Amino acid sequence: MVWLGLRVCQKLAYRAWLSPRVDPSVHHQHRFGDINNMAHFIDRKPRKEYTLFGGATPWSSDDWTASDDRVRGGKSQSYLECSDTVGRFHGNLDIETLGGAGFASQRTTDDREWDLSDYAGLQILVSKGDKKRYTLNLKDELLPRDPDTGREQSTVSYECDFEIPPQDEPGHATDRKIFIPWTSFNATYRGRLKKDAKPINLKKVKRLSIMMRSFFGSQSGDFSLTMRSIVALSEIPNLEYPVVDGNMLEKGSITASEDPYQREVKEHRSSIHTSADRRRRIACLLLGAISLAAMYYFTGLSCR
C-alpha cells in the first residue's frame, strides 16, 4: 500500500512538472475553464485606429456647421464642402472689421459623441492644403443656449495649432499626414489659456472643430484645406511624418500609451506563467517528500 501511494504521488508530481505553459495567443481548451470566454479573449483583435471622418465613414455636410466671427460682428466666412472621399475646409478670413482679429471655423453638429480613451491622438490626412496655420478644437461639454440671447454658452475648449508639413515642390502641399497627440492640446476658455482646467474627458468627446484665425493679424484672406480623413490612432507613429509638438516628444514628455489589448494579453500571460511556476514548485516539494518517504521506508526495511 505504501508503494502504491508513492507511485500515485509521483505521477501527480510529474504531471504538475510537465504541464505546459499556456499562451493566450494560441487557442487552448481548458478542462475546468470557460472555453467561450477564453475564445472571446483570444479572438479579440486590437483596434489600431478609429475613423471619425473619411474612409469607411464618408464626409457629409450634414455633420458640420459654420461658426464664424459674424456672431461678433465680423465678416469672415467658412465652408466645408464634402464628397465621399474628401472634406474641403475653405473660406475667407477677414481681420479688418474687428481690428486685426477674426476667425472662421466649421464644427461638428451637437448630436455627436466619441469615446477616444483607448487612443493616443488624432491623425489628419491632408489631400491638398495651403501653408497657413490651422487650429483643431475638441470639447467634452456642451451647455444649452442662453435663453435671453439665444447664443451658445461658453465651455472649455482643448485646442492645438498645426501647419501642413512642407514639401520640396512649390505651391500647395499634397498628400501630407499630421499627428496630434492628446498632450499637445491646451485648455482654453473664451480664447484664453486656462491652466486650472481639468484634463479632457476622452470617453465623451462631444465636438470637433477646425478653425482658421488671425493669430493677432499675422494671417488673413482666402484659405483652403482638403482632408481625406480624421482618424484616432492607438499609438503615436514612429515619426514617419511630423508629430505636432515634436520637441516635447523628443524630450520624452510624450509617450504612446500601451495598446490596451497588448496590455491585457501581457497581464493574462503573466498570471498564467505565475500559476505554472507555482505548480512546478509544488511538484518539487512533492518529489522531495516522496524521496524522503522512500528513503525512510527502505531504511526501515533494511534495519529489520
PDB file of N, CA and C in Angstrom, residues 213-304:
ATOM      1  N   ARG A 213      -7.770  81.280 -37.896  1.00  0.00           N
ATOM      2  CA  ARG A 213      -7.833  82.541 -37.161  1.00  0.00           C
ATOM      3  C   ARG A 213      -6.609  83.393 -37.466  1.00  0.00           C
ATOM      4  N   SER A 214      -6.666  84.641 -37.034  1.00  0.00           N
ATOM      5  CA  SER A 214      -5.675  85.619 -37.485  1.00  0.00           C
ATOM      6  C   SER A 214      -4.333  85.517 -36.772  1.00  0.00           C
ATOM      7  N   PHE A 215      -4.307  84.966 -35.555  1.00  0.00           N
ATOM      8  CA  PHE A 215      -3.085  84.957 -34.746  1.00  0.00           C
ATOM      9  C   PHE A 215      -2.516  86.375 -34.654  1.00  0.00           C
ATOM     10  N   PHE A 216      -3.373  87.270 -34.127  1.00  0.00           N
ATOM     11  CA  PHE A 216      -3.009  88.677 -33.901  1.00  0.00           C
ATOM     12  C   PHE A 216      -2.588  89.372 -35.195  1.00  0.00           C
ATOM     13  N   GLY A 217      -3.366  89.119 -36.251  1.00  0.00           N
ATOM     14  CA  GLY A 217      -3.143  89.821 -37.509  1.00  0.00           C
ATOM     15  C   GLY A 217      -2.057  89.258 -38.391  1.00  0.00           C
ATOM     16  N   SER A 218      -1.528  88.076 -38.065  1.00  0.00           N
ATOM     17  CA  SER A 218      -0.418  87.527 -38.846  1.00  0.00           C
ATOM     18  C   SER A 218      -0.870  86.816 -40.122  1.00  0.00           C
ATOM     19  N   GLN A 219      -2.168  86.498 -40.247  1.00  0.00           N
ATOM     20  CA  GLN A 219      -2.649  85.867 -41.474  1.00  0.00           C
ATOM     21  C   GLN A 219      -4.098  86.271 -41.726  1.00  0.00           C
ATOM     22  N   SER A 220      -4.460  86.311 -42.993  1.00  0.00           N
ATOM     23  CA  SER A 220      -5.812  86.708 -43.385  1.00  0.00           C
ATOM     24  C   SER A 220      -6.044  86.270 -44.823  1.00  0.00           C
ATOM     25  N   GLY A 221      -7.259  86.534 -45.330  1.00  0.00           N
ATOM     26  CA  GLY A 221      -7.571  86.239 -46.720  1.00  0.00           C
ATOM     27  C   GLY A 221      -8.097  84.833 -46.930  1.00  0.00           C
ATOM     28  N   ASP A 222      -8.028  84.379 -48.190  1.00  0.00           N
ATOM     29  CA  ASP A 222      -8.558  83.067 -48.557  1.00  0.00           C
ATOM     30  C   ASP A 222      -7.711  81.946 -47.942  1.00  0.00           C
ATOM     31  N   PHE A 223      -8.373  80.857 -47.613  1.00  0.00           N
ATOM     32  CA  PHE A 223      -7.682  79.675 -47.086  1.00  0.00           C
ATOM     33  C   PHE A 223      -8.368  78.429 -47.628  1.00  0.00           C
ATOM     34  N   SER A 224      -7.623  77.323 -47.643  1.00  0.00           N
ATOM     35  CA  SER A 224      -8.179  76.068 -48.159  1.00  0.00           C
ATOM     36  C   SER A 224      -7.395  74.889 -47.607  1.00  0.00           C
ATOM     37  N   LEU A 225      -8.120  73.910 -47.070  1.00  0.00           N
ATOM     38  CA  LEU A 225      -7.522  72.685 -46.529  1.00  0.00           C
ATOM     39  C   LEU A 225      -8.437  71.518 -46.898  1.00  0.00           C
ATOM     40  N   THR A 226      -7.953  70.637 -47.772  1.00  0.00           N
ATOM     41  CA  THR A 226      -8.734  69.478 -48.200  1.00  0.00           C
ATOM     42  C   THR A 226      -8.229  68.241 -47.467  1.00  0.00           C
ATOM     43  N   MET A 227      -9.117  67.585 -46.727  1.00  0.00           N
ATOM     44  CA  MET A 227      -8.746  66.444 -45.884  1.00  0.00           C
ATOM     45  C   MET A 227      -9.364  65.152 -46.413  1.00  0.00           C
ATOM     46  N   ARG A 228      -8.557  64.109 -46.430  1.00  0.00           N
ATOM     47  CA  ARG A 228      -9.086  62.788 -46.783  1.00  0.00           C
ATOM     48  C   ARG A 228      -9.736  62.122 -45.575  1.00  0.00           C
ATOM     49  N   SER A 229      -9.130  62.302 -44.398  1.00  0.00           N
ATOM     50  CA  SER A 229      -9.678  61.632 -43.218  1.00  0.00           C
ATOM     51  C   SER A 229      -9.166  62.279 -41.944  1.00  0.00           C
ATOM     52  N   ILE A 230      -9.928  62.068 -40.862  1.00  0.00           N
ATOM     53  CA  ILE A 230      -9.504  62.371 -39.496  1.00  0.00           C
ATOM     54  C   ILE A 230      -9.678  61.075 -38.718  1.00  0.00           C
ATOM     55  N   VAL A 231      -8.574  60.541 -38.205  1.00  0.00           N
ATOM     56  CA  VAL A 231      -8.569  59.202 -37.614  1.00  0.00           C
ATOM     57  C   VAL A 231      -7.879  59.234 -36.261  1.00  0.00           C
ATOM     58  N   ALA A 232      -8.450  58.534 -35.271  1.00  0.00           N
ATOM     59  CA  ALA A 232      -7.791  58.351 -33.979  1.00  0.00           C
ATOM     60  C   ALA A 232      -6.885  57.125 -34.064  1.00  0.00           C
ATOM     61  N   LEU A 233      -5.629  57.268 -33.631  1.00  0.00           N
ATOM     62  CA  LEU A 233      -4.663  56.169 -33.650  1.00  0.00           C
ATOM     63  C   LEU A 233      -4.354  55.726 -32.230  1.00  0.00           C
ATOM     64  N   SER A 234      -4.178  54.422 -32.050  1.00  0.00           N
ATOM     65  CA  SER A 234      -3.921  53.889 -30.711  1.00  0.00           C
ATOM     66  C   SER A 234      -2.471  54.063 -30.280  1.00  0.00           C
ATOM     67  N   GLU A 235      -1.587  54.364 -31.224  1.00  0.00           N
ATOM     68  CA  GLU A 235      -0.179  54.558 -30.894  1.00  0.00           C
ATOM     69  C   GLU A 235       0.359  55.766 -31.640  1.00  0.00           C
ATOM     70  N   ILE A 236       1.299  56.467 -31.017  1.00  0.00           N
ATOM     71  CA  ILE A 236       1.969  57.569 -31.701  1.00  0.00           C
ATOM     72  C   ILE A 236       2.836  56.983 -32.809  1.00  0.00           C
ATOM     73  N   PRO A 237       2.738  57.501 -34.030  1.00  0.00           N
ATOM     74  CA  PRO A 237       3.521  56.953 -35.149  1.00  0.00           C
ATOM     75  C   PRO A 237       5.018  57.036 -34.887  1.00  0.00           C
ATOM     76  N   ASN A 238       5.759  56.234 -35.635  1.00  0.00           N
ATOM     77  CA  ASN A 238       7.213  56.195 -35.485  1.00  0.00           C
ATOM     78  C   ASN A 238       7.891  57.326 -36.241  1.00  0.00           C
ATOM     79  N   LEU A 239       7.298  58.520 -36.147  1.00  0.00           N
ATOM     80  CA  LEU A 239       7.866  59.720 -36.753  1.00  0.00           C
ATOM     81  C   LEU A 239       8.138  59.553 -38.245  1.00  0.00           C
ATOM     82  N   GLU A 240       7.305  58.753 -38.934  1.00  0.00           N
ATOM     83  CA  GLU A 240       7.402  58.687 -40.386  1.00  0.00           C
ATOM     84  C   GLU A 240       6.943  60.014 -40.985  1.00  0.00           C
ATOM     85  N   TYR A 241       6.149  60.750 -40.221  1.00  0.00           N
ATOM     86  CA  TYR A 241       5.703  62.069 -40.630  1.00  0.00           C
ATOM     87  C   TYR A 241       5.602  62.914 -39.372  1.00  0.00           C
ATOM     88  N   PRO A 242       5.542  64.236 -39.507  1.00  0.00           N
ATOM     89  CA  PRO A 242       5.629  65.112 -38.337  1.00  0.00           C
ATOM     90  C   PRO A 242       4.538  64.862 -37.305  1.00  0.00           C
ATOM     91  N   VAL A 243       4.937  64.909 -36.049  1.00  0.00           N
ATOM     92  CA  VAL A 243       4.016  64.872 -34.920  1.00  0.00           C
ATOM     93  C   VAL A 243       3.977  66.274 -34.331  1.00  0.00           C
ATOM     94  N   VAL A 244       2.792  66.819 -34.164  1.00  0.00           N
ATOM     95  CA  VAL A 244       2.674  68.171 -33.632  1.00  0.00           C
ATOM     96  C   VAL A 244       3.294  68.227 -32.244  1.00  0.00           C
ATOM     97  N   ASP A 245       4.051  69.278 -31.980  1.00  0.00           N
ATOM     98  CA  ASP A 245       4.773  69.447 -30.729  1.00  0.00           C
ATOM     99  C   ASP A 245       5.874  68.396 -30.623  1.00  0.00           C
ATOM    100  N   GLY A 246       6.615  68.231 -31.705  1.00  0.00           N
ATOM    101  CA  GLY A 246       7.653  67.217 -31.762  1.00  0.00           C
ATOM    102  C   GLY A 246       8.779  67.427 -30.780  1.00  0.00           C
ATOM    103  N   ASN A 247       9.062  68.697 -30.374  1.00  0.00           N
ATOM    104  CA  ASN A 247      10.132  68.940 -29.410  1.00  0.00           C
ATOM    105  C   ASN A 247       9.846  68.259 -28.086  1.00  0.00           C
ATOM    106  N   MET A 248       8.576  68.322 -27.641  1.00  0.00           N
ATOM    107  CA  MET A 248       8.207  67.652 -26.399  1.00  0.00           C
ATOM    108  C   MET A 248       8.353  66.151 -26.545  1.00  0.00           C
ATOM    109  N   LEU A 249       8.042  65.645 -27.733  1.00  0.00           N
ATOM    110  CA  LEU A 249       8.154  64.211 -27.964  1.00  0.00           C
ATOM    111  C   LEU A 249       9.605  63.764 -27.860  1.00  0.00           C
ATOM    112  N   GLU A 250      10.526  64.578 -28.420  1.00  0.00           N
ATOM    113  CA  GLU A 250      11.939  64.222 -28.367  1.00  0.00           C
ATOM    114  C   GLU A 250      12.468  64.234 -26.940  1.00  0.00           C
ATOM    115  N   LYS A 251      11.903  65.115 -26.090  1.00  0.00           N
ATOM    116  CA  LYS A 251      12.352  65.189 -24.704  1.00  0.00           C
ATOM    117  C   LYS A 251      11.780  64.076 -23.847  1.00  0.00           C
ATOM    118  N   GLY A 252      10.851  63.325 -24.419  1.00  0.00           N
ATOM    119  CA  GLY A 252      10.311  62.185 -23.693  1.00  0.00           C
ATOM    120  C   GLY A 252       9.101  62.492 -22.855  1.00  0.00           C
ATOM    121  N   SER A 253       8.547  63.716 -22.954  1.00  0.00           N
ATOM    122  CA  SER A 253       7.383  64.042 -22.141  1.00  0.00           C
ATOM    123  C   SER A 253       6.097  63.531 -22.759  1.00  0.00           C
ATOM    124  N   ILE A 254       6.165  63.089 -24.022  1.00  0.00           N
ATOM    125  CA  ILE A 254       5.007  62.491 -24.672  1.00  0.00           C
ATOM    126  C   ILE A 254       5.351  61.051 -24.986  1.00  0.00           C
ATOM    127  N   THR A 255       4.574  60.134 -24.485  1.00  0.00           N
ATOM    128  CA  THR A 255       4.809  58.725 -24.764  1.00  0.00           C
ATOM    129  C   THR A 255       3.515  58.088 -25.226  1.00  0.00           C
ATOM    130  N   ALA A 256       3.622  57.164 -26.130  1.00  0.00           N
ATOM    131  CA  ALA A 256       2.438  56.468 -26.623  1.00  0.00           C
ATOM    132  C   ALA A 256       1.924  55.533 -25.547  1.00  0.00           C
ATOM    133  N   SER A 257       0.623  55.588 -25.272  1.00  0.00           N
ATOM    134  CA  SER A 257       0.044  54.675 -24.297  1.00  0.00           C
ATOM    135  C   SER A 257       0.067  53.265 -24.854  1.00  0.00           C
ATOM    136  N   GLU A 258       0.296  52.310 -23.999  1.00  0.00           N
ATOM    137  CA  GLU A 258       0.377  50.924 -24.442  1.00  0.00           C
ATOM    138  C   GLU A 258      -0.967  50.464 -24.976  1.00  0.00           C
ATOM    139  N   ASP A 259      -0.924  49.705 -26.041  1.00  0.00           N
ATOM    140  CA  ASP A 259      -2.139  49.166 -26.631  1.00  0.00           C
ATOM    141  C   ASP A 259      -2.896  48.374 -25.574  1.00  0.00           C
ATOM    142  N   PRO A 260      -4.174  48.716 -25.270  1.00  0.00           N
ATOM    143  CA  PRO A 260      -4.919  48.019 -24.222  1.00  0.00           C
ATOM    144  C   PRO A 260      -4.987  46.512 -24.446  1.00  0.00           C
ATOM    145  N   TYR A 261      -5.111  46.100 -25.706  1.00  0.00           N
ATOM    146  CA  TYR A 261      -5.174  44.666 -25.988  1.00  0.00           C
ATOM    147  C   TYR A 261      -3.866  43.986 -25.592  1.00  0.00           C
ATOM    148  N   GLN A 262      -2.729  44.594 -26.005  1.00  0.00           N
ATOM    149  CA  GLN A 262      -1.445  44.000 -25.673  1.00  0.00           C
ATOM    150  C   GLN A 262      -1.215  43.996 -24.167  1.00  0.00           C
ATOM    151  N   ARG A 263      -1.682  45.059 -23.476  1.00  0.00           N
ATOM    152  CA  ARG A 263      -1.525  45.099 -22.033  1.00  0.00           C
ATOM    153  C   ARG A 263      -2.310  43.968 -21.378  1.00  0.00           C
ATOM    154  N   GLU A 264      -3.538  43.728 -21.882  1.00  0.00           N
ATOM    155  CA  GLU A 264      -4.364  42.662 -21.318  1.00  0.00           C
ATOM    156  C   GLU A 264      -3.735  41.296 -21.572  1.00  0.00           C
ATOM    157  N   VAL A 265      -3.196  41.104 -22.787  1.00  0.00           N
ATOM    158  CA  VAL A 265      -2.528  39.843 -23.103  1.00  0.00           C
ATOM    159  C   VAL A 265      -1.333  39.626 -22.191  1.00  0.00           C
ATOM    160  N   LYS A 266      -0.549  40.711 -21.976  1.00  0.00           N
ATOM    161  CA  LYS A 266       0.642  40.597 -21.135  1.00  0.00           C
ATOM    162  C   LYS A 266       0.264  40.218 -19.704  1.00  0.00           C
ATOM    163  N   GLU A 267      -0.784  40.882 -19.173  1.00  0.00           N
ATOM    164  CA  GLU A 267      -1.206  40.574 -17.811  1.00  0.00           C
ATOM    165  C   GLU A 267      -1.727  39.149 -17.713  1.00  0.00           C
ATOM    166  N   HIS A 268      -2.492  38.728 -18.754  1.00  0.00           N
ATOM    167  CA  HIS A 268      -3.042  37.376 -18.741  1.00  0.00           C
ATOM    168  C   HIS A 268      -1.925  36.341 -18.819  1.00  0.00           C
ATOM    169  N   ARG A 269      -0.940  36.604 -19.707  1.00  0.00           N
ATOM    170  CA  ARG A 269       0.177  35.672 -19.840  1.00  0.00           C
ATOM    171  C   ARG A 269       0.974  35.609 -18.545  1.00  0.00           C
ATOM    172  N   SER A 270       1.153  36.758 -17.891  1.00  0.00           N
ATOM    173  CA  SER A 270       1.901  36.793 -16.640  1.00  0.00           C
ATOM    174  C   SER A 270       1.219  35.962 -15.566  1.00  0.00           C
ATOM    175  N   SER A 271      -0.128  36.081 -15.487  1.00  0.00           N
ATOM    176  CA  SER A 271      -0.852  35.315 -14.475  1.00  0.00           C
ATOM    177  C   SER A 271      -0.769  33.822 -14.754  1.00  0.00           C
ATOM    178  N   ILE A 272      -0.798  33.449 -16.048  1.00  0.00           N
ATOM    179  CA  ILE A 272      -0.703  32.035 -16.400  1.00  0.00           C
ATOM    180  C   ILE A 272       0.677  31.489 -16.065  1.00  0.00           C
ATOM    181  N   HIS A 273       1.716  32.275 -16.384  1.00  0.00           N
ATOM    182  CA  HIS A 273       3.071  31.829 -16.083  1.00  0.00           C
ATOM    183  C   HIS A 273       3.287  31.721 -14.583  1.00  0.00           C
ATOM    184  N   THR A 274       2.717  32.647 -13.824  1.00  0.00           N
ATOM    185  CA  THR A 274       2.843  32.582 -12.371  1.00  0.00           C
ATOM    186  C   THR A 274       2.193  31.319 -11.839  1.00  0.00           C
ATOM    187  N   SER A 275       1.023  30.972 -12.390  1.00  0.00           N
ATOM    188  CA  SER A 275       0.337  29.752 -11.973  1.00  0.00           C
ATOM    189  C   SER A 275       1.161  28.521 -12.316  1.00  0.00           C
ATOM    190  N   ALA A 276       1.780  28.507 -13.504  1.00  0.00           N
ATOM    191  CA  ALA A 276       2.595  27.359 -13.906  1.00  0.00           C
ATOM    192  C   ALA A 276       3.817  27.230 -13.007  1.00  0.00           C
ATOM    193  N   ASP A 277       4.448  28.353 -12.675  1.00  0.00           N
ATOM    194  CA  ASP A 277       5.605  28.305 -11.778  1.00  0.00           C
ATOM    195  C   ASP A 277       5.214  27.780 -10.400  1.00  0.00           C
ATOM    196  N   ARG A 278       4.017  28.153  -9.954  1.00  0.00           N
ATOM    197  CA  ARG A 278       3.548  27.665  -8.658  1.00  0.00           C
ATOM    198  C   ARG A 278       3.387  26.147  -8.686  1.00  0.00           C
ATOM    199  N   ARG A 279       2.840  25.634  -9.800  1.00  0.00           N
ATOM    200  CA  ARG A 279       2.676  24.183  -9.917  1.00  0.00           C
ATOM    201  C   ARG A 279       4.021  23.478  -9.916  1.00  0.00           C
ATOM    202  N   ARG A 280       5.015  24.078 -10.527  1.00  0.00           N
ATOM    203  CA  ARG A 280       6.337  23.457 -10.557  1.00  0.00           C
ATOM    204  C   ARG A 280       6.976  23.433  -9.167  1.00  0.00           C
ATOM    205  N   ARG A 281       6.756  24.490  -8.401  1.00  0.00           N
ATOM    206  CA  ARG A 281       7.280  24.485  -7.028  1.00  0.00           C
ATOM    207  C   ARG A 281       6.615  23.390  -6.200  1.00  0.00           C
ATOM    208  N   ILE A 282       5.291  23.243  -6.399  1.00  0.00           N
ATOM    209  CA  ILE A 282       4.576  22.181  -5.681  1.00  0.00           C
ATOM    210  C   ILE A 282       5.104  20.818  -6.095  1.00  0.00           C
ATOM    211  N   ALA A 283       5.392  20.654  -7.403  1.00  0.00           N
ATOM    212  CA  ALA A 283       5.918  19.382  -7.890  1.00  0.00           C
ATOM    213  C   ALA A 283       7.264  19.066  -7.250  1.00  0.00           C
ATOM    214  N   CYS A 284       8.118  20.086  -7.127  1.00  0.00           N
ATOM    215  CA  CYS A 284       9.423  19.872  -6.496  1.00  0.00           C
ATOM    216  C   CYS A 284       9.266  19.439  -5.043  1.00  0.00           C
ATOM    217  N   LEU A 285       8.326  20.083  -4.339  1.00  0.00           N
ATOM    218  CA  LEU A 285       8.093  19.705  -2.943  1.00  0.00           C
ATOM    219  C   LEU A 285       7.574  18.277  -2.844  1.00  0.00           C
ATOM    220  N   LEU A 286       6.659  17.907  -3.763  1.00  0.00           N
ATOM    221  CA  LEU A 286       6.130  16.545  -3.755  1.00  0.00           C
ATOM    222  C   LEU A 286       7.225  15.521  -4.027  1.00  0.00           C
ATOM    223  N   LEU A 287       8.073  15.818  -5.013  1.00  0.00           N
ATOM    224  CA  LEU A 287       9.165  14.894  -5.323  1.00  0.00           C
ATOM    225  C   LEU A 287      10.123  14.759  -4.144  1.00  0.00           C
ATOM    226  N   GLY A 288      10.391  15.896  -3.477  1.00  0.00           N
ATOM    227  CA  GLY A 288      11.257  15.831  -2.304  1.00  0.00           C
ATOM    228  C   GLY A 288      10.638  15.001  -1.195  1.00  0.00           C
ATOM    229  N   ALA A 289       9.322  15.195  -0.977  1.00  0.00           N
ATOM    230  CA  ALA A 289       8.637  14.427   0.065  1.00  0.00           C
ATOM    231  C   ALA A 289       8.626  12.947  -0.273  1.00  0.00           C
ATOM    232  N   ILE A 290       8.418  12.627  -1.558  1.00  0.00           N
ATOM    233  CA  ILE A 290       8.413  11.224  -1.983  1.00  0.00           C
ATOM    234  C   ILE A 290       9.782  10.595  -1.742  1.00  0.00           C
ATOM    235  N   SER A 291      10.831  11.354  -2.080  1.00  0.00           N
ATOM    236  CA  SER A 291      12.188  10.823  -1.892  1.00  0.00           C
ATOM    237  C   SER A 291      12.473  10.555  -0.420  1.00  0.00           C
ATOM    238  N   LEU A 292      12.089  11.500   0.446  1.00  0.00           N
ATOM    239  CA  LEU A 292      12.320  11.306   1.880  1.00  0.00           C
ATOM    240  C   LEU A 292      11.515  10.129   2.414  1.00  0.00           C
ATOM    241  N   ALA A 293      10.251  10.017   1.954  1.00  0.00           N
ATOM    242  CA  ALA A 293       9.418   8.905   2.417  1.00  0.00           C
ATOM    243  C   ALA A 293       9.985   7.572   1.958  1.00  0.00           C
ATOM    244  N   ALA A 294      10.472   7.544   0.698  1.00  0.00           N
ATOM    245  CA  ALA A 294      11.047   6.300   0.183  1.00  0.00           C
ATOM    246  C   ALA A 294      12.302   5.917   0.957  1.00  0.00           C
ATOM    247  N   MET A 295      13.161   6.916   1.236  1.00  0.00           N
ATOM    248  CA  MET A 295      14.383   6.632   1.993  1.00  0.00           C
ATOM    249  C   MET A 295      14.042   6.112   3.388  1.00  0.00           C
ATOM    250  N   TYR A 296      13.052   6.751   4.025  1.00  0.00           N
ATOM    251  CA  TYR A 296      12.664   6.325   5.367  1.00  0.00           C
ATOM    252  C   TYR A 296      12.104   4.909   5.342  1.00  0.00           C
ATOM    253  N   TYR A 297      11.269   4.629   4.307  1.00  0.00           N
ATOM    254  CA  TYR A 297      10.624   3.318   4.223  1.00  0.00           C
ATOM    255  C   TYR A 297      11.651   2.216   4.000  1.00  0.00           C
ATOM    256  N   PHE A 298      12.542   2.414   2.999  1.00  0.00           N
ATOM    257  CA  PHE A 298      13.507   1.358   2.678  1.00  0.00           C
ATOM    258  C   PHE A 298      14.591   1.248   3.745  1.00  0.00           C
ATOM    259  N   THR A 299      14.913   2.350   4.411  1.00  0.00           N
ATOM    260  CA  THR A 299      15.873   2.272   5.524  1.00  0.00           C
ATOM    261  C   THR A 299      15.292   1.456   6.660  1.00  0.00           C
ATOM    262  N   GLY A 300      13.982   1.632   6.891  1.00  0.00           N
ATOM    263  CA  GLY A 300      13.322   0.854   7.937  1.00  0.00           C
ATOM    264  C   GLY A 300      13.307  -0.626   7.614  1.00  0.00           C
ATOM    265  N   LEU A 301      13.111  -0.961   6.321  1.00  0.00           N
ATOM    266  CA  LEU A 301      13.101  -2.368   5.929  1.00  0.00           C
ATOM    267  C   LEU A 301      14.472  -3.007   6.122  1.00  0.00           C
ATOM    268  N   SER A 302      15.525  -2.257   5.788  1.00  0.00           N
ATOM    269  CA  SER A 302      16.877  -2.820   5.889  1.00  0.00           C
ATOM    270  C   SER A 302      17.303  -3.018   7.336  1.00  0.00           C
ATOM    271  N   CYS A 303      16.684  -2.250   8.242  1.00  0.00           N
ATOM    272  CA  CYS A 303      17.061  -2.359   9.652  1.00  0.00           C
ATOM    273  C   CYS A 303      16.333  -3.497  10.352  1.00  0.00           C
ATOM    274  N   ARG A 304      15.344  -4.064   9.706  1.00  0.00           N
ATOM    275  CA  ARG A 304      14.581  -5.137  10.353  1.00  0.00           C
ATOM    276  C   ARG A 304      15.316  -6.466  10.271  1.00  0.00           C
TER     277      ARG A 304
END
